[in-house]
PDB file of C-alpha atoms in Angstrom:
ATOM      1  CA  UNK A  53      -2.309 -31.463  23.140  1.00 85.00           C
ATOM      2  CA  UNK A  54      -3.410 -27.804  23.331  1.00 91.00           C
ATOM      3  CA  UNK A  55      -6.661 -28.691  23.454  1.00 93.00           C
ATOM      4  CA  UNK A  56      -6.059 -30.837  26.724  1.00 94.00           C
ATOM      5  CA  UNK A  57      -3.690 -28.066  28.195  1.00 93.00           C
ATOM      6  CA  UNK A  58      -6.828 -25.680  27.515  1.00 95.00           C
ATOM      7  CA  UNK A  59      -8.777 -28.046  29.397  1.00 96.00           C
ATOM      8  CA  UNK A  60      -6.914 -28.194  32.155  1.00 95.00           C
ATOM      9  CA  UNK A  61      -6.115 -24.981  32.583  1.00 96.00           C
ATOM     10  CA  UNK A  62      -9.843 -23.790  32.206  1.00 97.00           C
ATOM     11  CA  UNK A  63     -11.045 -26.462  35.039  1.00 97.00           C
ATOM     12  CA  UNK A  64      -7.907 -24.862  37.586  1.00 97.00           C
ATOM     13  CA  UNK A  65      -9.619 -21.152  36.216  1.00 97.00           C
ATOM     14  CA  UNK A  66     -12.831 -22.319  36.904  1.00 96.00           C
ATOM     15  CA  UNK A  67     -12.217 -23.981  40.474  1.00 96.00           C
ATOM     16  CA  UNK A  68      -9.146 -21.763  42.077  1.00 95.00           C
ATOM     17  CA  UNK A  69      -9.796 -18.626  40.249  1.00 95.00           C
ATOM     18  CA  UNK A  70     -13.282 -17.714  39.766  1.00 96.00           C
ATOM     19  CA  UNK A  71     -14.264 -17.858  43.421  1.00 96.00           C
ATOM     20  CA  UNK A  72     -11.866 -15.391  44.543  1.00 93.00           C
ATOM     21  CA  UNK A  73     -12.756 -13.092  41.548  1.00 93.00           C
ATOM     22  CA  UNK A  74     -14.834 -10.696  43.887  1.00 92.00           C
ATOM     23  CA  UNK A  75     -13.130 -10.557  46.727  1.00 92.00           C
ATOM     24  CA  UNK A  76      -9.887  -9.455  45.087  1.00 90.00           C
ATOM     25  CA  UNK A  77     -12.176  -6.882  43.097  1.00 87.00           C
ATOM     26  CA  UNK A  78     -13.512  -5.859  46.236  1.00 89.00           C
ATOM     27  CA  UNK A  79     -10.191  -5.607  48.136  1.00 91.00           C
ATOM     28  CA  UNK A  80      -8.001  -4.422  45.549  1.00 90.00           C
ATOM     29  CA  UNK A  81      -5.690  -6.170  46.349  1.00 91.00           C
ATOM     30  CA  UNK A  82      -3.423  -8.659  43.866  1.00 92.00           C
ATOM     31  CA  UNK A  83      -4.113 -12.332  43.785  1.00 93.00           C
ATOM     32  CA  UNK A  84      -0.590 -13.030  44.840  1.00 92.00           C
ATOM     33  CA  UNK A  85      -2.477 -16.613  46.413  1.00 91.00           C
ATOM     34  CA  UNK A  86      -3.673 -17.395  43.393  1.00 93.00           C
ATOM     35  CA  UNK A  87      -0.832 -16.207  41.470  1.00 94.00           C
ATOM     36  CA  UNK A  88       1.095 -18.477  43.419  1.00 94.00           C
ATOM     37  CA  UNK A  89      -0.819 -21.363  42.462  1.00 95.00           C
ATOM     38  CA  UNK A  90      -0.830 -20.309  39.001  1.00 96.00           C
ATOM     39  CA  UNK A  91       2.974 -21.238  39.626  1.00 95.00           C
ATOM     40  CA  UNK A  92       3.064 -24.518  40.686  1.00 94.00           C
ATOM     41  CA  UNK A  93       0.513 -25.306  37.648  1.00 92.00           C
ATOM     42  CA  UNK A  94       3.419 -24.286  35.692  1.00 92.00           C
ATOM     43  CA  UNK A  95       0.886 -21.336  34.172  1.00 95.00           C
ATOM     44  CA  UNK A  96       3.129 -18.342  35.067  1.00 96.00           C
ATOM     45  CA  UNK A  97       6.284 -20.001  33.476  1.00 95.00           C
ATOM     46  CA  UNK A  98       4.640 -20.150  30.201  1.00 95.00           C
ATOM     47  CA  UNK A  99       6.746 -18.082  28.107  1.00 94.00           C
ATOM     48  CA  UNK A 100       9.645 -18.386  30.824  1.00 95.00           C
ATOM     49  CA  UNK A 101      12.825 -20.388  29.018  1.00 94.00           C
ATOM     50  CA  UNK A 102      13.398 -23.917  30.163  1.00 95.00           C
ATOM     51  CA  UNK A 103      16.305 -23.590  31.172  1.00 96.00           C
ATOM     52  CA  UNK A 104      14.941 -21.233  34.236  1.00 96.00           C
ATOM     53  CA  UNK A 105      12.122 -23.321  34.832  1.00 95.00           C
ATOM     54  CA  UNK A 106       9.521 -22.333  32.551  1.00 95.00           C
ATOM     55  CA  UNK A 107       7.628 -23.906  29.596  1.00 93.00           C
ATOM     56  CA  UNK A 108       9.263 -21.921  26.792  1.00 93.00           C
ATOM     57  CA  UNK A 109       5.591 -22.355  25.389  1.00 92.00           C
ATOM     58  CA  UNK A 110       4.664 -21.049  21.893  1.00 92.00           C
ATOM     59  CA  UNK A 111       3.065 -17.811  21.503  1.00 91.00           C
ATOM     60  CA  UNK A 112      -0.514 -19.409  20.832  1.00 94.00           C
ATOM     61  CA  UNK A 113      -0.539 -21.948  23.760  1.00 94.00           C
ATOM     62  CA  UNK A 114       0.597 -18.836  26.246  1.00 94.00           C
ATOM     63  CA  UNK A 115      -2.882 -17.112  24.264  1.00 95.00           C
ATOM     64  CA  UNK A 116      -4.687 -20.064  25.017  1.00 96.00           C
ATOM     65  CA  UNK A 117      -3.365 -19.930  28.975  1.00 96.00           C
ATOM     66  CA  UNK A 118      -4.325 -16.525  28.838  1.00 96.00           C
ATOM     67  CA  UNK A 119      -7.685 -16.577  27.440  1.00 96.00           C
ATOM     68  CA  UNK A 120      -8.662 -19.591  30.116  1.00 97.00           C
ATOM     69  CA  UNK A 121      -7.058 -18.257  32.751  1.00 97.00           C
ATOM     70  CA  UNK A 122      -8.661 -14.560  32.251  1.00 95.00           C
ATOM     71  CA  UNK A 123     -12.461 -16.909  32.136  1.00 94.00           C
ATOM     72  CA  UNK A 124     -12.081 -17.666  36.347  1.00 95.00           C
ATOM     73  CA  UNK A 125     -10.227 -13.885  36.662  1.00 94.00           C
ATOM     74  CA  UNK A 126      -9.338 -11.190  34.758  1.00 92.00           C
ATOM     75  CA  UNK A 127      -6.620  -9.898  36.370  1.00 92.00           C
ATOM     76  CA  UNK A 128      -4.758 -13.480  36.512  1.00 94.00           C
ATOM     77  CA  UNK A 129      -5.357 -12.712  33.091  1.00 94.00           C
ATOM     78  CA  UNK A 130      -3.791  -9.726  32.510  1.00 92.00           C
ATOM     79  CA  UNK A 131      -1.018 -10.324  34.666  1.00 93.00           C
ATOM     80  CA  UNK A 132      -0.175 -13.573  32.727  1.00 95.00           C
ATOM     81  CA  UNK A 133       0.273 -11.295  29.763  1.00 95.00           C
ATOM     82  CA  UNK A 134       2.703  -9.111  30.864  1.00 94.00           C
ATOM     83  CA  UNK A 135       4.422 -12.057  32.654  1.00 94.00           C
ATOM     84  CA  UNK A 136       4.578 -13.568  28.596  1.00 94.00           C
ATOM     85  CA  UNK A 137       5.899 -10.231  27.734  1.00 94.00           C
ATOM     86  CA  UNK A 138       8.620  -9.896  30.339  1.00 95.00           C
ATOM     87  CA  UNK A 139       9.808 -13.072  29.867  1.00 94.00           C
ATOM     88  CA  UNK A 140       9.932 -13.089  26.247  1.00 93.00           C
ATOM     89  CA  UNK A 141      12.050  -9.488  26.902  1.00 95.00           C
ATOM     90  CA  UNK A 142      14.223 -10.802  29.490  1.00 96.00           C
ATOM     91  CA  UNK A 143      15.663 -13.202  27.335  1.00 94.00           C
ATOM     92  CA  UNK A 144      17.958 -10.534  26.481  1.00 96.00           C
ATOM     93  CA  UNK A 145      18.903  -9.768  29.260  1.00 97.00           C
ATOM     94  CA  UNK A 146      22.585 -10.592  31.108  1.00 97.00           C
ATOM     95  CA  UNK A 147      22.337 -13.735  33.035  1.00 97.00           C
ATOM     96  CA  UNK A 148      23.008 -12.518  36.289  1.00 96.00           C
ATOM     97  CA  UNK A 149      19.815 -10.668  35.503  1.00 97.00           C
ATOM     98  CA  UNK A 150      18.130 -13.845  33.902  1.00 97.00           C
ATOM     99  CA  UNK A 151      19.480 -16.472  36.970  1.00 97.00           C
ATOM    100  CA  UNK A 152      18.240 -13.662  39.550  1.00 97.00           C
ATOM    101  CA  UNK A 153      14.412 -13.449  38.652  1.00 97.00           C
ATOM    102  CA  UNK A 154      13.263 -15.658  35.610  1.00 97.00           C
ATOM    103  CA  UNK A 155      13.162 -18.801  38.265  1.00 97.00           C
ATOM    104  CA  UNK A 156      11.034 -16.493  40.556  1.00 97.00           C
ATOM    105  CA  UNK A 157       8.826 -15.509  37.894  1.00 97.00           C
ATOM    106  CA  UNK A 158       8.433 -18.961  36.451  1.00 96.00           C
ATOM    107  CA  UNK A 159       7.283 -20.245  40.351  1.00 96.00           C
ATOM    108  CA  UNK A 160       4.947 -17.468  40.526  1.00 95.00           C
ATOM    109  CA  UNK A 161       7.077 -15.863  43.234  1.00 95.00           C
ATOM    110  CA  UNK A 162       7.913 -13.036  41.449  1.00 95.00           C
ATOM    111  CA  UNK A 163       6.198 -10.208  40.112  1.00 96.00           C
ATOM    112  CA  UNK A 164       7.688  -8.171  37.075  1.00 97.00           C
ATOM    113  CA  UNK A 165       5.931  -5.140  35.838  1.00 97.00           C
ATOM    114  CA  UNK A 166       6.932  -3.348  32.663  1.00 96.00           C
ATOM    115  CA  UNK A 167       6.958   0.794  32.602  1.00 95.00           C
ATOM    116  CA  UNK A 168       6.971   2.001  28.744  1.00 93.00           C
ATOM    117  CA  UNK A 169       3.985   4.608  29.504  1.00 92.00           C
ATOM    118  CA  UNK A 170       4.691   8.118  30.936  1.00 92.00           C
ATOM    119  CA  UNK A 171       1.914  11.179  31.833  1.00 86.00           C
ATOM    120  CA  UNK A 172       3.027  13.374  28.869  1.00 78.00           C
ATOM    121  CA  UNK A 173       3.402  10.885  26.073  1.00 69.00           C
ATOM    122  CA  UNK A 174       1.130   7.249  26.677  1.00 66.00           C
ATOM    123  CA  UNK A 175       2.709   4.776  25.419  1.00 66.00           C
ATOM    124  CA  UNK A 176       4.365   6.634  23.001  1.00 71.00           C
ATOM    125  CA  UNK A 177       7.675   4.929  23.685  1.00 70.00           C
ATOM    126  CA  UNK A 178       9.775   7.492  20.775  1.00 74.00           C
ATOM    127  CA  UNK A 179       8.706  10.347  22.992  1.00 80.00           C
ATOM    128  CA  UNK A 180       9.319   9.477  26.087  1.00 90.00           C
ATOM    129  CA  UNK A 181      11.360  11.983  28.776  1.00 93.00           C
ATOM    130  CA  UNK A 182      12.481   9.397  31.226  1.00 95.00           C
ATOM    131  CA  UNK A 183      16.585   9.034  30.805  1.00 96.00           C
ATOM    132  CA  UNK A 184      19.205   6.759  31.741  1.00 97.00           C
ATOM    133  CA  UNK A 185      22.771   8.487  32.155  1.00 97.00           C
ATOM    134  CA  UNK A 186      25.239   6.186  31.893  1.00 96.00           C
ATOM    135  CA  UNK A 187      28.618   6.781  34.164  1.00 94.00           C
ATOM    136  CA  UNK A 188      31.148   4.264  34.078  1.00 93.00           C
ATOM    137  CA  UNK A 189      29.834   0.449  35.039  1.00 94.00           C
ATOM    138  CA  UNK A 190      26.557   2.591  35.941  1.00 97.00           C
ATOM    139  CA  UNK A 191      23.036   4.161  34.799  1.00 98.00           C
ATOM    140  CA  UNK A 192      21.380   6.635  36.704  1.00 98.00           C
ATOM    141  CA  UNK A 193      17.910   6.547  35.878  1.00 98.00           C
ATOM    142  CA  UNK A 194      15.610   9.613  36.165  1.00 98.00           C
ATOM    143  CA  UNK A 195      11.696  10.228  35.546  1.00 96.00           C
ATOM    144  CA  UNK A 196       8.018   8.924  35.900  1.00 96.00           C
ATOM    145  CA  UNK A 197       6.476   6.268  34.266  1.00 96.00           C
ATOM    146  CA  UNK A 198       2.496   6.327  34.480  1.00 94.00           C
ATOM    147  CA  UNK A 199      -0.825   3.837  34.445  1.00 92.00           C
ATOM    148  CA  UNK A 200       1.953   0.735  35.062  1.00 95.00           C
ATOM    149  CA  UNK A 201      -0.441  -1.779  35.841  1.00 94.00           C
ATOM    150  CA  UNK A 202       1.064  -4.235  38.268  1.00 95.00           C
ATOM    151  CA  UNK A 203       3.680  -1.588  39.933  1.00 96.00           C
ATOM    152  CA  UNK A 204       2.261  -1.462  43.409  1.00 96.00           C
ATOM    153  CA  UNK A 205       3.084  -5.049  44.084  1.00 95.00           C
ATOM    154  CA  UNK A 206       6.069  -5.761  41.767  1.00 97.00           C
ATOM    155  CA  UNK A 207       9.198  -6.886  42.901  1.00 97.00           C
ATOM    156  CA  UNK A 208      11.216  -5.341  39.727  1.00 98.00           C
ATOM    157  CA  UNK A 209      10.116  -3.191  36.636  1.00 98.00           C
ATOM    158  CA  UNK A 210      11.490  -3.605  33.136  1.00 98.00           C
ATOM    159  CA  UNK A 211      11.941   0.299  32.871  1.00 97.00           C
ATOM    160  CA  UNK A 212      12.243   1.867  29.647  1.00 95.00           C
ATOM    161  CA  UNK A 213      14.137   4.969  29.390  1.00 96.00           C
ATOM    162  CA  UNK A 214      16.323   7.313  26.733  1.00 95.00           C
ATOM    163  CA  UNK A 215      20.037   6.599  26.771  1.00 95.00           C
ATOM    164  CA  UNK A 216      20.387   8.673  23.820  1.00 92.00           C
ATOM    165  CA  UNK A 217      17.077  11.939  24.290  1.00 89.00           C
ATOM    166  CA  UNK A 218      17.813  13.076  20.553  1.00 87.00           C
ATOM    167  CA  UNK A 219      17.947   9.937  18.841  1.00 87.00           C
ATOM    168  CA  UNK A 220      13.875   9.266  18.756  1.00 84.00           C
ATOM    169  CA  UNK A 221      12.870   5.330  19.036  1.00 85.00           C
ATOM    170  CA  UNK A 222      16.300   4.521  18.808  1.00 90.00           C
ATOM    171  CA  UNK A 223      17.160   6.064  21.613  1.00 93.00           C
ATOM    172  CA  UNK A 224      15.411   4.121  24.051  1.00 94.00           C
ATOM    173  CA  UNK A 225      16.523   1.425  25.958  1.00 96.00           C
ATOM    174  CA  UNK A 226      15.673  -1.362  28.932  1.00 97.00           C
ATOM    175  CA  UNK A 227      16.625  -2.106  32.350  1.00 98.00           C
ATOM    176  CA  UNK A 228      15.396  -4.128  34.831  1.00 98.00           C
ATOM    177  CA  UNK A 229      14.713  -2.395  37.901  1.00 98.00           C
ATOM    178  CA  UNK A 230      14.278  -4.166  41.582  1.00 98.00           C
ATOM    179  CA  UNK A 231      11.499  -1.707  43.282  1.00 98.00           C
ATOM    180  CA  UNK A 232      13.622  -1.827  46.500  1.00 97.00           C
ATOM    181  CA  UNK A 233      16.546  -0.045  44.868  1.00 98.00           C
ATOM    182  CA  UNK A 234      17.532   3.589  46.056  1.00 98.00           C
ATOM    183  CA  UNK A 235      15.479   6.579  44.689  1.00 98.00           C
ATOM    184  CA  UNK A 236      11.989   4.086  43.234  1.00 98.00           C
ATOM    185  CA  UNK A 237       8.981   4.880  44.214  1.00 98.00           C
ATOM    186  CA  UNK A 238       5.377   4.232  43.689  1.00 98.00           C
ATOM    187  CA  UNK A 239       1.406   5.627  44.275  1.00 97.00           C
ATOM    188  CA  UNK A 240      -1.142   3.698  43.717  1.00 94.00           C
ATOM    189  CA  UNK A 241      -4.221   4.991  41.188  1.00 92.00           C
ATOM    190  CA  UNK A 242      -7.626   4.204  41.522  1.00 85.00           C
ATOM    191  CA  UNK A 243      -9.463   2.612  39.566  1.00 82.00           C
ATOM    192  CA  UNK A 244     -13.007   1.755  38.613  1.00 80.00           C
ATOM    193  CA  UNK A 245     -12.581  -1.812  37.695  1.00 77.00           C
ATOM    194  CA  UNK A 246      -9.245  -4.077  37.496  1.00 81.00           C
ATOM    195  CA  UNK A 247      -8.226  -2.404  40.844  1.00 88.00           C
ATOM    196  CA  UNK A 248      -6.394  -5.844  41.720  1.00 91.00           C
ATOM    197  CA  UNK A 249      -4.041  -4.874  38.928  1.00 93.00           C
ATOM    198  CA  UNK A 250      -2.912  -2.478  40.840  1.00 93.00           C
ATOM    199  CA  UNK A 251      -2.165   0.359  38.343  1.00 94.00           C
ATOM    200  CA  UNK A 252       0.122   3.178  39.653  1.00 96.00           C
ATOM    201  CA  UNK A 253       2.545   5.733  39.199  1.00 96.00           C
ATOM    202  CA  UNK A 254       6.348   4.794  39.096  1.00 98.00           C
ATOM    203  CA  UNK A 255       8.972   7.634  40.186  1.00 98.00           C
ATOM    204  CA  UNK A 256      12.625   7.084  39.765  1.00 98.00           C
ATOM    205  CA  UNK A 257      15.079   9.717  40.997  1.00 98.00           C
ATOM    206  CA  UNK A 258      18.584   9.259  40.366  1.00 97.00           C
ATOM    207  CA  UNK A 259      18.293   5.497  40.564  1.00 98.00           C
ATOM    208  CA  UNK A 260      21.711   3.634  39.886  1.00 98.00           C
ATOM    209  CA  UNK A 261      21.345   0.445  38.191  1.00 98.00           C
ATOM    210  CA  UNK A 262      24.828  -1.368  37.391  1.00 97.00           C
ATOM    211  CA  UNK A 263      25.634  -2.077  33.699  1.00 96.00           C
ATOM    212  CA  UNK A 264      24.250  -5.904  33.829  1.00 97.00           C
ATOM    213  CA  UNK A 265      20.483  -4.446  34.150  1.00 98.00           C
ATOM    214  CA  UNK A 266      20.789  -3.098  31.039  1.00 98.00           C
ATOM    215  CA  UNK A 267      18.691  -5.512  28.842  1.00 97.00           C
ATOM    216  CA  UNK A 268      20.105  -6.049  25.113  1.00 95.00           C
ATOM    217  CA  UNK A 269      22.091  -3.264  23.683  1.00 95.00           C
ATOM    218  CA  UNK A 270      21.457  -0.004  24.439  1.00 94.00           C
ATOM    219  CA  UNK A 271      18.839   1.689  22.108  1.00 93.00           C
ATOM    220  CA  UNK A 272      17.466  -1.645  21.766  1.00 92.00           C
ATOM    221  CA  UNK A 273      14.400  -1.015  23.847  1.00 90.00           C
ATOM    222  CA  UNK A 274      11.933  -0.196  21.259  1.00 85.00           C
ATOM    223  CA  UNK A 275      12.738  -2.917  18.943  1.00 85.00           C
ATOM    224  CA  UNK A 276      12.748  -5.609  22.408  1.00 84.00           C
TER     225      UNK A 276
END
C-alpha cells in the first residue's frame, strides 16, 4: 500500500510540481497553486486527524509523502514537513482552535508556520526571550522570532514563548497565533535558494491571544 501511495504521489510530484519548480524559485513567491492541489490529493492532510479531514497517516508514510513530494519541488517539500509538524502539535490544542484551522490545513487552504527560533538564541528553545504574560482569560505575547520559514504567507503561527522566563525548557509554552491579530508583524529575508519558503522575521508586540490558543498546558511547549 505505501508503495502504491509513493507511486502516486511521485507521478502528481513529477507532473504538477516539477514544472513550476523554477518559476516559483524565480519569483519567490509560495506555491500556494500547487499547495492547493497538494490538498485535494489529500497530501497536505497527511498527519492532519481524521476527524478534521486529514489522513492521520503514520509517521513513515507522511516521510514517504515528503520525500516524493520534495522530488517535483523542494519547497512543497519542506512545507509538507512543517504542515506534519503542526498538525501533529495541534492535536493538543483546544478545539475551538483545532475546528478553526486543522480543516483548512488539511484542504491545503491554510498555511501554519511554526516560530521556535529567535536572533539571539537559534533554535535554542530553553533560551529563548520571547514571553507570554498571562492576565486573566488572556496572554499578551511579546518578542521576535527569526529565520521562520513560511511566515510571510502564513495565515497563523504556532508561537513559542516563556510563560514562566526563570524556569528554563520548562518554561516555555505554545500558542497559536492568526498573523492578522493586533500587534504581528512580519519582514521578509532574502535568501539565496528556497526563497519560495519565504523565510522571515516575526515581531509580536503586546499581542493578546485568549486562553483557548494556548496549546497543551502551559510549559508544555518544549516537550510538544
Amino acid at each position: 500500500a505505501q508503495q502504491e501511495f509513493a507511486r502516486v504521489v511521485r507521478t502528481f510530484a513529477l507532473e504538477e510540481l516539477a514544472p513550476k519548480y523554477a518559476h516559483w524559485d524565480r519569483t519567490g513567491e509560495f506555491p500556494a497553486e500547487q499547495w492547493r492541489k497538494m490538498g485535494q490529493l489529500g497530501i497536505t492532510g497527511i498527519c492532519i486527524p481524521d476527524a478534521y479531514g486529514g489522513q492521520e497517516a503514520d509517521c513513515v508514510t507522511a516521510g514517504i509523502a515528503a520525500e516524493e513530494v520534495a522530488r517535483g519541488d523542494f519547497n512543497c517539500g519542506y512545507a509538507l514537513i512543517e504542515n506534519c509538524l503542526n498538525g501533529e502539535i495541534l492535536r493538543h490544542a483546544h478545539d475551538t482552535v483545532k475546528s478553526r484551522w486543522l480543516p483548512g490545513m488539511a484542504r491545503g487552504d491554510h498555511i501554519v508556520a511554526i516560530a521556535v527560533t529567535e536572533a539571539r538564541g537559534g533554535s535554542d528553545a530553553a533560551g529563548m526571550q520571547t514571553r507570554a504574560v498571562r492576565h486573566g482569560d488572556e496572554y499578551t505575547l511579546s518578542g521576535e522570532k527569526s529565520g521562520i520559514s513560511m511566515v510571510m504567507p502564513a495565515d497563523a503561527v504556532v508561537v513559542f514563548a516563556k510563560t514562566d522566563m526563570d524556569a528554563g525548557a520548562r518554561g516555555v509554552s505554545a500558542f497559536l497565533v492568526p498573523t492578522d491579530f493586533p500587534g504581528v508583524s512580519r519582514t521578509p529575508l532574502c535568501d539565496m535558494g528556497e526563497r519560495a519558503i519565504q523565510r522571515g522575521s516575526l515581531f509580536l508586540d503586546d499581542v493578546h491571544v485568549q486562553r483557548d490558543a494556548l496549546i497543551g498546558e502551559e510549559g508544555q511547549g518544549f516537550y510538544l
